[in-house]
PDB file of C-alpha atoms and ligand atoms in Angstrom:
ATOM      1  CA  LEU L   4       0.000   0.000   0.000  1.00 53.00           C
ATOM      2  CA  SER L   5       1.154   3.563  -0.653  1.00 59.00           C
ATOM      3  CA  SER L   6       1.360   5.571   2.570  1.00 62.00           C
ATOM      4  CA  ALA L   7      -1.667   7.676   1.513  1.00 62.00           C
ATOM      5  CA  LYS L   8      -3.776   4.555   0.976  1.00 64.00           C
ATOM      6  CA  ARG L   9      -2.517   2.982   4.171  1.00 59.00           C
ATOM      7  CA  SER L  10      -3.466   6.009   6.224  1.00 62.00           C
ATOM      8  CA  LYS L  11      -6.864   6.150   4.549  1.00 70.00           C
ATOM      9  CA  SER L  12      -7.515   2.581   5.576  1.00 90.00           C
ATOM     10  CA  ALA L  13      -6.181   3.296   9.089  1.00 95.00           C
ATOM     11  CA  GLU L  14      -8.581   6.233   9.478  1.00 95.00           C
ATOM     12  CA  ARG L  15     -11.622   3.986   9.124  1.00 97.00           C
ATOM     13  CA  ALA L  16     -13.576   3.264  12.312  1.00 98.00           C
ATOM     14  CA  ILE L  17     -13.340   0.245  14.586  1.00 98.00           C
ATOM     15  CA  GLY L  18     -16.672  -1.605  14.510  1.00 98.00           C
ATOM     16  CA  VAL L  19     -17.898  -2.986  17.819  1.00 98.00           C
ATOM     17  CA  PHE L  20     -21.037  -5.027  18.445  1.00 98.00           C
ATOM     18  CA  ASP L  21     -22.855  -6.569  21.385  1.00 97.00           C
ATOM     19  CA  SER L  22     -26.338  -7.846  22.156  1.00 96.00           C
ATOM     20  CA  GLY L  23     -27.072  -4.567  23.943  1.00 94.00           C
ATOM     21  CA  VAL L  24     -25.268  -2.095  26.156  1.00 94.00           C
ATOM     22  CA  GLY L  25     -22.733  -4.442  27.844  1.00 94.00           C
ATOM     23  CA  GLY L  26     -20.266  -3.946  24.995  1.00 97.00           C
ATOM     24  CA  LEU L  27     -20.120  -0.263  25.892  1.00 96.00           C
ATOM     25  CA  THR L  28     -17.741  -1.284  28.693  1.00 95.00           C
ATOM     26  CA  VAL L  29     -15.387  -2.338  25.871  1.00 97.00           C
ATOM     27  CA  VAL L  30     -15.968   0.962  24.045  1.00 98.00           C
ATOM     28  CA  ARG L  31     -15.159   2.802  27.266  1.00 97.00           C
ATOM     29  CA  ALA L  32     -11.886   0.875  27.635  1.00 97.00           C
ATOM     30  CA  LEU L  33     -11.059   1.451  23.951  1.00 98.00           C
ATOM     31  CA  ARG L  34     -11.622   5.195  24.287  1.00 97.00           C
ATOM     32  CA  LYS L  35      -9.334   5.350  27.271  1.00 97.00           C
ATOM     33  CA  LEU L  36      -6.554   3.402  25.569  1.00 98.00           C
ATOM     34  CA  LEU L  37      -7.015   4.635  21.987  1.00 98.00           C
ATOM     35  CA  PRO L  38      -8.591   8.111  22.189  1.00 98.00           C
ATOM     36  CA  GLN L  39      -7.872   8.864  18.527  1.00 97.00           C
ATOM     37  CA  GLU L  40      -9.854   5.922  17.167  1.00 98.00           C
ATOM     38  CA  GLU L  41     -13.276   6.430  15.653  1.00 98.00           C
ATOM     39  CA  ILE L  42     -15.775   3.793  16.837  1.00 98.00           C
ATOM     40  CA  VAL L  43     -19.022   2.556  15.306  1.00 98.00           C
ATOM     41  CA  TYR L  44     -21.030   0.583  17.865  1.00 98.00           C
ATOM     42  CA  LEU L  45     -24.037  -1.636  17.295  1.00 98.00           C
ATOM     43  CA  GLY L  46     -26.131  -2.882  20.235  1.00 98.00           C
ATOM     44  CA  ASP L  47     -28.767  -5.433  19.225  1.00 98.00           C
ATOM     45  CA  LEU L  48     -31.184  -4.448  22.010  1.00 96.00           C
ATOM     46  CA  ALA L  49     -34.231  -5.625  20.070  1.00 96.00           C
ATOM     47  CA  ARG L  50     -33.004  -9.209  20.416  1.00 96.00           C
ATOM     48  CA  LEU L  51     -31.232  -9.068  23.821  1.00 93.00           C
ATOM     49  CA  PRO L  52     -30.434 -11.282  25.692  1.00 94.00           C
ATOM     50  CA  TYR L  53     -28.142 -13.521  23.648  1.00 96.00           C
ATOM     51  CA  GLY L  54     -27.078 -15.330  26.823  1.00 95.00           C
ATOM     52  CA  ASP L  55     -30.087 -17.660  26.946  1.00 94.00           C
ATOM     53  CA  LYS L  56     -30.463 -18.272  23.196  1.00 96.00           C
ATOM     54  CA  SER L  57     -29.360 -21.346  21.243  1.00 97.00           C
ATOM     55  CA  ALA L  58     -26.010 -21.428  19.438  1.00 98.00           C
ATOM     56  CA  GLU L  59     -27.756 -21.348  16.016  1.00 98.00           C
ATOM     57  CA  THR L  60     -29.717 -18.218  16.897  1.00 98.00           C
ATOM     58  CA  VAL L  61     -26.710 -16.404  18.358  1.00 98.00           C
ATOM     59  CA  ARG L  62     -24.698 -17.229  15.201  1.00 98.00           C
ATOM     60  CA  ARG L  63     -27.458 -15.836  12.985  1.00 98.00           C
ATOM     61  CA  TYR L  64     -27.734 -12.655  15.068  1.00 98.00           C
ATOM     62  CA  ALA L  65     -23.947 -12.217  15.178  1.00 98.00           C
ATOM     63  CA  LEU L  66     -23.774 -12.488  11.390  1.00 98.00           C
ATOM     64  CA  ASP L  67     -26.465  -9.785  11.036  1.00 98.00           C
ATOM     65  CA  CYS L  68     -24.509  -7.483  13.366  1.00 98.00           C
ATOM     66  CA  PHE L  69     -21.308  -8.209  11.475  1.00 98.00           C
ATOM     67  CA  HIS L  70     -22.913  -7.364   8.114  1.00 98.00           C
ATOM     68  CA  PHE L  71     -24.186  -4.075   9.542  1.00 98.00           C
ATOM     69  CA  LEU L  72     -20.633  -3.116  10.580  1.00 98.00           C
ATOM     70  CA  GLU L  73     -19.204  -4.275   7.237  1.00 96.00           C
ATOM     71  CA  ARG L  74     -21.588  -1.834   5.540  1.00 96.00           C
ATOM     72  CA  GLN L  75     -20.082   0.961   7.682  1.00 96.00           C
ATOM     73  CA  ASP L  76     -16.690   0.177   6.080  1.00 95.00           C
ATOM     74  CA  VAL L  77     -14.936  -0.492   9.392  1.00 97.00           C
ATOM     75  CA  LYS L  78     -11.280  -1.594   9.523  1.00 97.00           C
ATOM     76  CA  MET L  79     -11.775  -4.169  12.270  1.00 97.00           C
ATOM     77  CA  VAL L  80     -14.667  -5.811  14.106  1.00 98.00           C
ATOM     78  CA  VAL L  81     -14.675  -6.284  17.867  1.00 98.00           C
ATOM     79  CA  ILE L  82     -17.200  -8.791  19.215  1.00 98.00           C
ATOM     80  CA  ALA L  83     -17.854  -7.122  22.568  1.00 98.00           C
ATOM     81  CA  CYS L  84     -20.078  -9.938  23.803  1.00 98.00           C
ATOM     82  CA  ASN L  85     -18.813 -13.161  25.317  1.00 98.00           C
ATOM     83  CA  THR L  86     -21.835 -15.155  24.216  1.00 97.00           C
ATOM     84  CA  ALA L  87     -21.473 -14.059  20.574  1.00 98.00           C
ATOM     85  CA  THR L  88     -17.712 -14.609  20.719  1.00 98.00           C
ATOM     86  CA  ALA L  89     -18.183 -18.069  22.201  1.00 98.00           C
ATOM     87  CA  TRP L  90     -20.623 -19.239  19.538  1.00 98.00           C
ATOM     88  CA  ALA L  91     -19.800 -17.184  16.457  1.00 98.00           C
ATOM     89  CA  ILE L  92     -16.193 -15.945  16.212  1.00 98.00           C
ATOM     90  CA  ASP L  93     -15.106 -18.932  14.075  1.00 98.00           C
ATOM     91  CA  LEU L  94     -18.042 -18.416  11.728  1.00 98.00           C
ATOM     92  CA  LEU L  95     -17.321 -14.688  11.321  1.00 98.00           C
ATOM     93  CA  GLN L  96     -13.613 -15.286  10.784  1.00 97.00           C
ATOM     94  CA  ALA L  97     -14.369 -17.854   8.093  1.00 97.00           C
ATOM     95  CA  HIS L  98     -16.766 -15.409   6.480  1.00 92.00           C
ATOM     96  CA  SER L  99     -14.539 -12.342   6.139  1.00 94.00           C
ATOM     97  CA  GLU L 100     -10.997 -11.096   5.695  1.00 93.00           C
ATOM     98  CA  LEU L 101     -11.531  -8.270   8.206  1.00 95.00           C
ATOM     99  CA  PRO L 102      -9.530  -8.567  11.415  1.00 96.00           C
ATOM    100  CA  ILE L 103     -11.905  -9.757  14.156  1.00 98.00           C
ATOM    101  CA  VAL L 104     -11.189  -9.571  17.886  1.00 98.00           C
ATOM    102  CA  GLY L 105     -13.465 -11.217  20.439  1.00 98.00           C
ATOM    103  CA  VAL L 106     -13.580 -10.876  24.205  1.00 98.00           C
ATOM    104  CA  VAL L 107     -12.818 -14.480  25.138  1.00 98.00           C
ATOM    105  CA  GLN L 108      -9.160 -14.947  24.151  1.00 98.00           C
ATOM    106  CA  PRO L 109      -7.939 -11.624  25.638  1.00 98.00           C
ATOM    107  CA  ALA L 110      -9.567 -12.480  28.998  1.00 98.00           C
ATOM    108  CA  VAL L 111      -8.051 -15.973  28.869  1.00 98.00           C
ATOM    109  CA  ASP L 112      -4.600 -14.497  28.144  1.00 98.00           C
ATOM    110  CA  ALA L 113      -4.952 -11.983  30.994  1.00 97.00           C
ATOM    111  CA  THR L 114      -6.005 -14.810  33.324  1.00 98.00           C
ATOM    112  CA  LEU L 115      -3.072 -17.038  32.368  1.00 97.00           C
ATOM    113  CA  LYS L 116      -0.684 -14.111  32.815  1.00 96.00           C
ATOM    114  CA  ALA L 117      -1.909 -13.752  36.402  1.00 95.00           C
ATOM    115  CA  ALA L 118      -0.718 -17.353  37.042  1.00 94.00           C
ATOM    116  CA  PRO L 119      -3.703 -18.300  39.206  1.00 95.00           C
ATOM    117  CA  SER L 120      -3.868 -21.476  41.257  1.00 96.00           C
ATOM    118  CA  LYS L 121      -7.619 -21.847  40.666  1.00 97.00           C
ATOM    119  CA  VAL L 122      -9.937 -19.812  38.428  1.00 98.00           C
ATOM    120  CA  GLY L 123     -13.625 -19.011  38.723  1.00 98.00           C
ATOM    121  CA  VAL L 124     -15.440 -18.120  35.501  1.00 98.00           C
ATOM    122  CA  ILE L 125     -18.802 -16.390  35.627  1.00 98.00           C
ATOM    123  CA  ALA L 126     -20.800 -15.736  32.454  1.00 98.00           C
ATOM    124  CA  THR L 127     -24.162 -16.164  30.789  1.00 97.00           C
ATOM    125  CA  ARG L 128     -25.609 -19.639  30.506  1.00 96.00           C
ATOM    126  CA  GLY L 129     -24.759 -19.748  26.780  1.00 96.00           C
ATOM    127  CA  THR L 130     -21.112 -18.880  27.311  1.00 98.00           C
ATOM    128  CA  ILE L 131     -20.686 -21.418  30.111  1.00 98.00           C
ATOM    129  CA  ASN L 132     -22.503 -24.107  28.089  1.00 97.00           C
ATOM    130  CA  SER L 133     -20.276 -23.447  25.062  1.00 98.00           C
ATOM    131  CA  GLY L 134     -17.358 -24.729  27.158  1.00 98.00           C
ATOM    132  CA  VAL L 135     -15.026 -22.188  25.551  1.00 98.00           C
ATOM    133  CA  PHE L 136     -13.410 -20.964  28.782  1.00 98.00           C
ATOM    134  CA  GLN L 137     -13.124 -24.508  30.163  1.00 98.00           C
ATOM    135  CA  GLN L 138     -11.269 -25.573  26.966  1.00 98.00           C
ATOM    136  CA  LYS L 139      -9.001 -22.563  26.755  1.00 98.00           C
ATOM    137  CA  LEU L 140      -8.059 -22.586  30.444  1.00 98.00           C
ATOM    138  CA  HIS L 141      -7.523 -26.344  30.611  1.00 97.00           C
ATOM    139  CA  PRO L 142      -5.732 -27.834  32.609  1.00 97.00           C
ATOM    140  CA  LEU L 143      -6.039 -25.081  35.231  1.00 97.00           C
ATOM    141  CA  PRO L 144      -8.372 -25.997  38.098  1.00 97.00           C
ATOM    142  CA  LEU L 145     -11.577 -24.147  37.284  1.00 98.00           C
ATOM    143  CA  GLN L 146     -15.094 -23.539  38.537  1.00 98.00           C
ATOM    144  CA  ALA L 147     -17.519 -22.248  35.892  1.00 98.00           C
ATOM    145  CA  ILE L 148     -20.783 -20.713  37.081  1.00 98.00           C
ATOM    146  CA  PRO L 149     -23.635 -19.388  34.912  1.00 98.00           C
ATOM    147  CA  CYS L 150     -25.147 -16.218  36.404  1.00 97.00           C
ATOM    148  CA  PRO L 151     -28.220 -15.603  34.212  1.00 95.00           C
ATOM    149  CA  LEU L 152     -29.829 -12.948  36.435  1.00 95.00           C
ATOM    150  CA  PHE L 153     -26.852 -10.596  36.610  1.00 96.00           C
ATOM    151  CA  VAL L 154     -27.539  -8.962  33.225  1.00 93.00           C
ATOM    152  CA  SER L 155     -31.101  -7.942  34.214  1.00 91.00           C
ATOM    153  CA  LEU L 156     -30.011  -6.630  37.624  1.00 94.00           C
ATOM    154  CA  ILE L 157     -27.263  -4.544  36.022  1.00 91.00           C
ATOM    155  CA  GLU L 158     -29.568  -3.223  33.303  1.00 85.00           C
ATOM    156  CA  GLU L 159     -32.022  -2.178  36.025  1.00 86.00           C
ATOM    157  CA  GLY L 160     -29.230  -0.126  37.599  1.00 86.00           C
ATOM    158  CA  LEU L 161     -29.281  -2.274  40.753  1.00 92.00           C
ATOM    159  CA  THR L 162     -25.517  -2.840  40.947  1.00 92.00           C
ATOM    160  CA  ASP L 163     -25.375  -1.840  44.637  1.00 90.00           C
ATOM    161  CA  HIS L 164     -28.798  -3.106  45.651  1.00 95.00           C
ATOM    162  CA  GLN L 165     -29.235  -5.772  48.306  1.00 96.00           C
ATOM    163  CA  ALA L 166     -31.094  -7.973  45.807  1.00 97.00           C
ATOM    164  CA  THR L 167     -27.908  -8.027  43.741  1.00 97.00           C
ATOM    165  CA  GLU L 168     -25.790  -8.758  46.815  1.00 97.00           C
ATOM    166  CA  LEU L 169     -28.101 -11.672  47.529  1.00 97.00           C
ATOM    167  CA  MET L 170     -27.681 -12.999  43.981  1.00 98.00           C
ATOM    168  CA  ILE L 171     -23.892 -12.588  44.120  1.00 98.00           C
ATOM    169  CA  ARG L 172     -23.881 -14.647  47.324  1.00 97.00           C
ATOM    170  CA  HIS L 173     -26.230 -17.166  45.710  1.00 97.00           C
ATOM    171  CA  TYR L 174     -24.166 -17.645  42.546  1.00 97.00           C
ATOM    172  CA  LEU L 175     -20.672 -17.221  43.976  1.00 97.00           C
ATOM    173  CA  GLY L 176     -21.196 -18.793  47.391  1.00 95.00           C
ATOM    174  CA  SER L 177     -19.906 -22.148  46.156  1.00 94.00           C
ATOM    175  CA  LEU L 178     -16.591 -20.787  44.844  1.00 95.00           C
ATOM    176  CA  ASP L 179     -13.901 -22.717  46.630  1.00 94.00           C
ATOM    177  CA  GLN L 180     -10.253 -21.636  46.904  1.00 93.00           C
ATOM    178  CA  VAL L 181     -10.499 -19.528  43.776  1.00 97.00           C
ATOM    179  CA  ASP L 182      -7.910 -16.725  43.660  1.00 96.00           C
ATOM    180  CA  THR L 183      -8.883 -15.292  40.241  1.00 98.00           C
ATOM    181  CA  LEU L 184     -12.374 -14.600  38.939  1.00 98.00           C
ATOM    182  CA  LEU L 185     -12.831 -14.088  35.208  1.00 98.00           C
ATOM    183  CA  LEU L 186     -15.803 -11.830  34.471  1.00 98.00           C
ATOM    184  CA  GLY L 187     -16.931 -13.648  31.313  1.00 98.00           C
ATOM    185  CA  CYS L 188     -19.654 -11.197  30.293  1.00 97.00           C
ATOM    186  CA  THR L 189     -19.245  -7.611  29.147  1.00 96.00           C
ATOM    187  CA  HIS L 190     -21.989  -6.471  31.526  1.00 95.00           C
ATOM    188  CA  TYR L 191     -20.127  -7.664  34.600  1.00 96.00           C
ATOM    189  CA  PRO L 192     -17.474  -4.914  34.950  1.00 94.00           C
ATOM    190  CA  LEU L 193     -20.309  -2.814  36.417  1.00 94.00           C
ATOM    191  CA  LEU L 194     -20.654  -5.391  39.192  1.00 96.00           C
ATOM    192  CA  ALA L 195     -16.911  -5.560  39.892  1.00 96.00           C
ATOM    193  CA  PRO L 196     -16.908  -3.187  42.901  1.00 95.00           C
ATOM    194  CA  THR L 197     -19.802  -5.059  44.573  1.00 96.00           C
ATOM    195  CA  ILE L 198     -18.251  -8.476  43.850  1.00 97.00           C
ATOM    196  CA  SER L 199     -14.906  -7.312  45.257  1.00 96.00           C
ATOM    197  CA  ARG L 200     -16.552  -5.932  48.362  1.00 96.00           C
ATOM    198  CA  LEU L 201     -18.444  -9.179  49.030  1.00 96.00           C
ATOM    199  CA  MET L 202     -15.743 -11.660  47.996  1.00 94.00           C
ATOM    200  CA  GLY L 203     -12.849  -9.806  49.622  1.00 92.00           C
ATOM    201  CA  PRO L 204      -9.759  -8.162  48.151  1.00 88.00           C
ATOM    202  CA  SER L 205      -7.812 -11.428  47.839  1.00 91.00           C
ATOM    203  CA  ILE L 206      -9.793 -12.438  44.714  1.00 96.00           C
ATOM    204  CA  ARG L 207      -8.334 -10.921  41.550  1.00 97.00           C
ATOM    205  CA  LEU L 208     -10.965  -9.925  38.978  1.00 97.00           C
ATOM    206  CA  ILE L 209     -10.239 -10.218  35.247  1.00 97.00           C
ATOM    207  CA  ASP L 210     -12.131  -7.528  33.345  1.00 95.00           C
ATOM    208  CA  PRO L 211     -13.072  -8.569  29.785  1.00 93.00           C
ATOM    209  CA  ALA L 212     -13.211  -4.952  28.598  1.00 96.00           C
ATOM    210  CA  THR L 213      -9.682  -3.826  29.447  1.00 95.00           C
ATOM    211  CA  SER L 214      -8.051  -7.046  28.245  1.00 95.00           C
ATOM    212  CA  CYS L 215      -9.982  -6.804  24.946  1.00 98.00           C
ATOM    213  CA  ALA L 216      -8.996  -3.140  24.428  1.00 98.00           C
ATOM    214  CA  GLU L 217      -5.325  -4.032  24.964  1.00 97.00           C
ATOM    215  CA  THR L 218      -5.569  -6.772  22.333  1.00 97.00           C
ATOM    216  CA  VAL L 219      -7.229  -4.365  19.867  1.00 98.00           C
ATOM    217  CA  ALA L 220      -4.438  -1.812  20.427  1.00 98.00           C
ATOM    218  CA  ALA L 221      -1.745  -4.445  19.873  1.00 98.00           C
ATOM    219  CA  GLU L 222      -3.483  -5.744  16.737  1.00 97.00           C
ATOM    220  CA  LEU L 223      -3.876  -2.256  15.212  1.00 97.00           C
ATOM    221  CA  GLN L 224      -0.257  -1.494  15.957  1.00 97.00           C
ATOM    222  CA  LYS L 225       0.920  -4.753  14.407  1.00 95.00           C
ATOM    223  CA  THR L 226      -1.073  -4.201  11.209  1.00 93.00           C
ATOM    224  CA  ASP L 227      -0.154  -0.517  10.966  1.00 94.00           C
ATOM    225  CA  LEU L 228      -3.815   0.512  11.308  1.00 96.00           C
ATOM    226  CA  LEU L 229      -3.656   2.936  14.247  1.00 97.00           C
ATOM    227  CA  ALA L 230      -5.679   6.071  13.483  1.00 96.00           C
ATOM    228  CA  ASN L 231      -4.852   9.644  14.222  1.00 94.00           C
ATOM    229  CA  GLY L 232      -8.392  11.018  14.370  1.00 94.00           C
ATOM    230  CA  THR L 233     -10.802  12.809  16.647  1.00 94.00           C
ATOM    231  CA  GLY L 234     -12.144   9.741  18.444  1.00 96.00           C
ATOM    232  CA  GLN L 235     -15.748  10.138  17.357  1.00 96.00           C
ATOM    233  CA  VAL L 236     -18.200   7.524  18.659  1.00 97.00           C
ATOM    234  CA  ASP L 237     -21.295   6.533  16.667  1.00 97.00           C
ATOM    235  CA  LEU L 238     -23.826   4.485  18.606  1.00 98.00           C
ATOM    236  CA  HIS L 239     -26.543   2.433  16.893  1.00 98.00           C
ATOM    237  CA  PHE L 240     -29.193   0.289  18.590  1.00 98.00           C
ATOM    238  CA  THR L 241     -31.825  -1.990  17.091  1.00 98.00           C
ATOM    239  CA  ASP L 242     -34.339  -0.803  19.693  1.00 97.00           C
ATOM    240  CA  ARG L 243     -34.771   2.263  21.804  1.00 95.00           C
ATOM    241  CA  PRO L 244     -36.196   1.409  25.243  1.00 93.00           C
ATOM    242  CA  PRO L 245     -37.235   4.429  27.353  1.00 92.00           C
ATOM    243  CA  HIS L 246     -34.298   4.098  29.765  1.00 91.00           C
ATOM    244  CA  LEU L 247     -31.612   3.854  27.060  1.00 94.00           C
ATOM    245  CA  GLU L 248     -30.050   7.263  27.816  1.00 94.00           C
ATOM    246  CA  ARG L 249     -29.483   6.217  31.424  1.00 92.00           C
ATOM    247  CA  LEU L 250     -27.996   2.869  30.371  1.00 92.00           C
ATOM    248  CA  VAL L 251     -25.626   4.461  27.863  1.00 95.00           C
ATOM    249  CA  GLU L 252     -24.369   6.854  30.497  1.00 94.00           C
ATOM    250  CA  ALA L 253     -23.933   4.080  33.085  1.00 91.00           C
ATOM    251  CA  PHE L 254     -22.004   1.781  30.748  1.00 93.00           C
ATOM    252  CA  LEU L 255     -20.030   4.325  28.738  1.00 95.00           C
ATOM    253  CA  GLY L 256     -19.437   6.826  31.520  1.00 92.00           C
ATOM    254  CA  GLU L 257     -20.596   9.699  29.319  1.00 91.00           C
ATOM    255  CA  GLN L 258     -23.719  10.739  27.462  1.00 91.00           C
ATOM    256  CA  VAL L 259     -23.531  10.161  23.704  1.00 93.00           C
ATOM    257  CA  SER L 260     -26.478  10.404  21.320  1.00 93.00           C
ATOM    258  CA  PHE L 261     -27.492   7.352  19.316  1.00 96.00           C
ATOM    259  CA  LYS L 262     -29.360   6.254  16.195  1.00 97.00           C
ATOM    260  CA  LEU L 263     -31.835   3.473  15.522  1.00 97.00           C
ATOM    261  CA  ALA L 264     -30.412   0.710  13.319  1.00 98.00           C
ATOM    262  CA  THR L 265     -32.215  -1.709  11.012  1.00 95.00           C
ATOM    263  CA  LEU L 266     -30.312  -4.911  10.343  1.00 94.00           C
TER     264      LEU L 266
HETATM  265  N1  DGL X  13     -23.058  -8.890  26.976  1.00 53.06           N
HETATM  266  C1  DGL X  13     -23.407 -10.287  26.839  1.00 53.06           C
HETATM  267  C2  DGL X  13     -22.168 -11.161  27.054  1.00 53.06           C
HETATM  268  O1  DGL X  13     -21.048 -10.655  27.196  1.00 53.06           O
HETATM  269  C3  DGL X  13     -24.479 -10.692  27.817  1.00 53.06           C
HETATM  270  C4  DGL X  13     -25.811 -10.099  27.555  1.00 53.06           C
HETATM  271  C5  DGL X  13     -26.751 -11.053  26.862  1.00 53.06           C
HETATM  272  O2  DGL X  13     -27.114 -12.093  27.411  1.00 53.06           O
HETATM  273  O3  DGL X  13     -27.139 -10.720  25.732  1.00 53.06           O
HETATM  274  O4  DGL X  13     -22.278 -12.370  27.050  1.00 53.06           O
END
């Protein structure tokens, strides 16, 4: 590529998708690490949650989201959803030449780097049932726990509520001798302070958003695709529930306007 063409391709946006607003934790981490990158985000709120759907359905939805981002001429696609990564990253990679980064491998790498003696993995039912973390972390001693109610509690803004504390105790009460807890869902970083408070400071939490953003930065650097732009963020959602403004602010840490997307 000539340098003019290369920079043109580097100035394209990073495409990010999730089933809803959870992936905004990844966008937040990306903006912190790569403030000059333009980001196009798609949240498939009309079809949330992905966490309880079958593999076939999640693959079909993920492909729709991917096609939407392809039409925005992005330079890379980030699957900011563990469930979609677990079931669909192979399909998307086989389907396209675009670089694709998911949230599973970066969190696995960050976990292995921490050299834990025993790992807890919490995620949606779909992600746990896919077995992806169990395979990738093998032969580390591991306890994998589906936490299907966490997403609803977080979306309701109840991160500090006693109902959530009760559910954390319910789901995580059986963790035994775990020193590292992998948050295997992009919603869960919002629960991190409450989990830490209840589980004690000796448990190290692996945040899927920061580890994913670091992988994206390394990948862009390696392929000479780092942008030098204004860091604009374009948010698209397939539905617009009445409390969406509040959710965007909670997950992204800032208020950004959004558009309705048709897939
Ligand atoms: N953000 C999704 C994930 O990381 C969970 C939300 C959902 O179930 O759609 O798995």
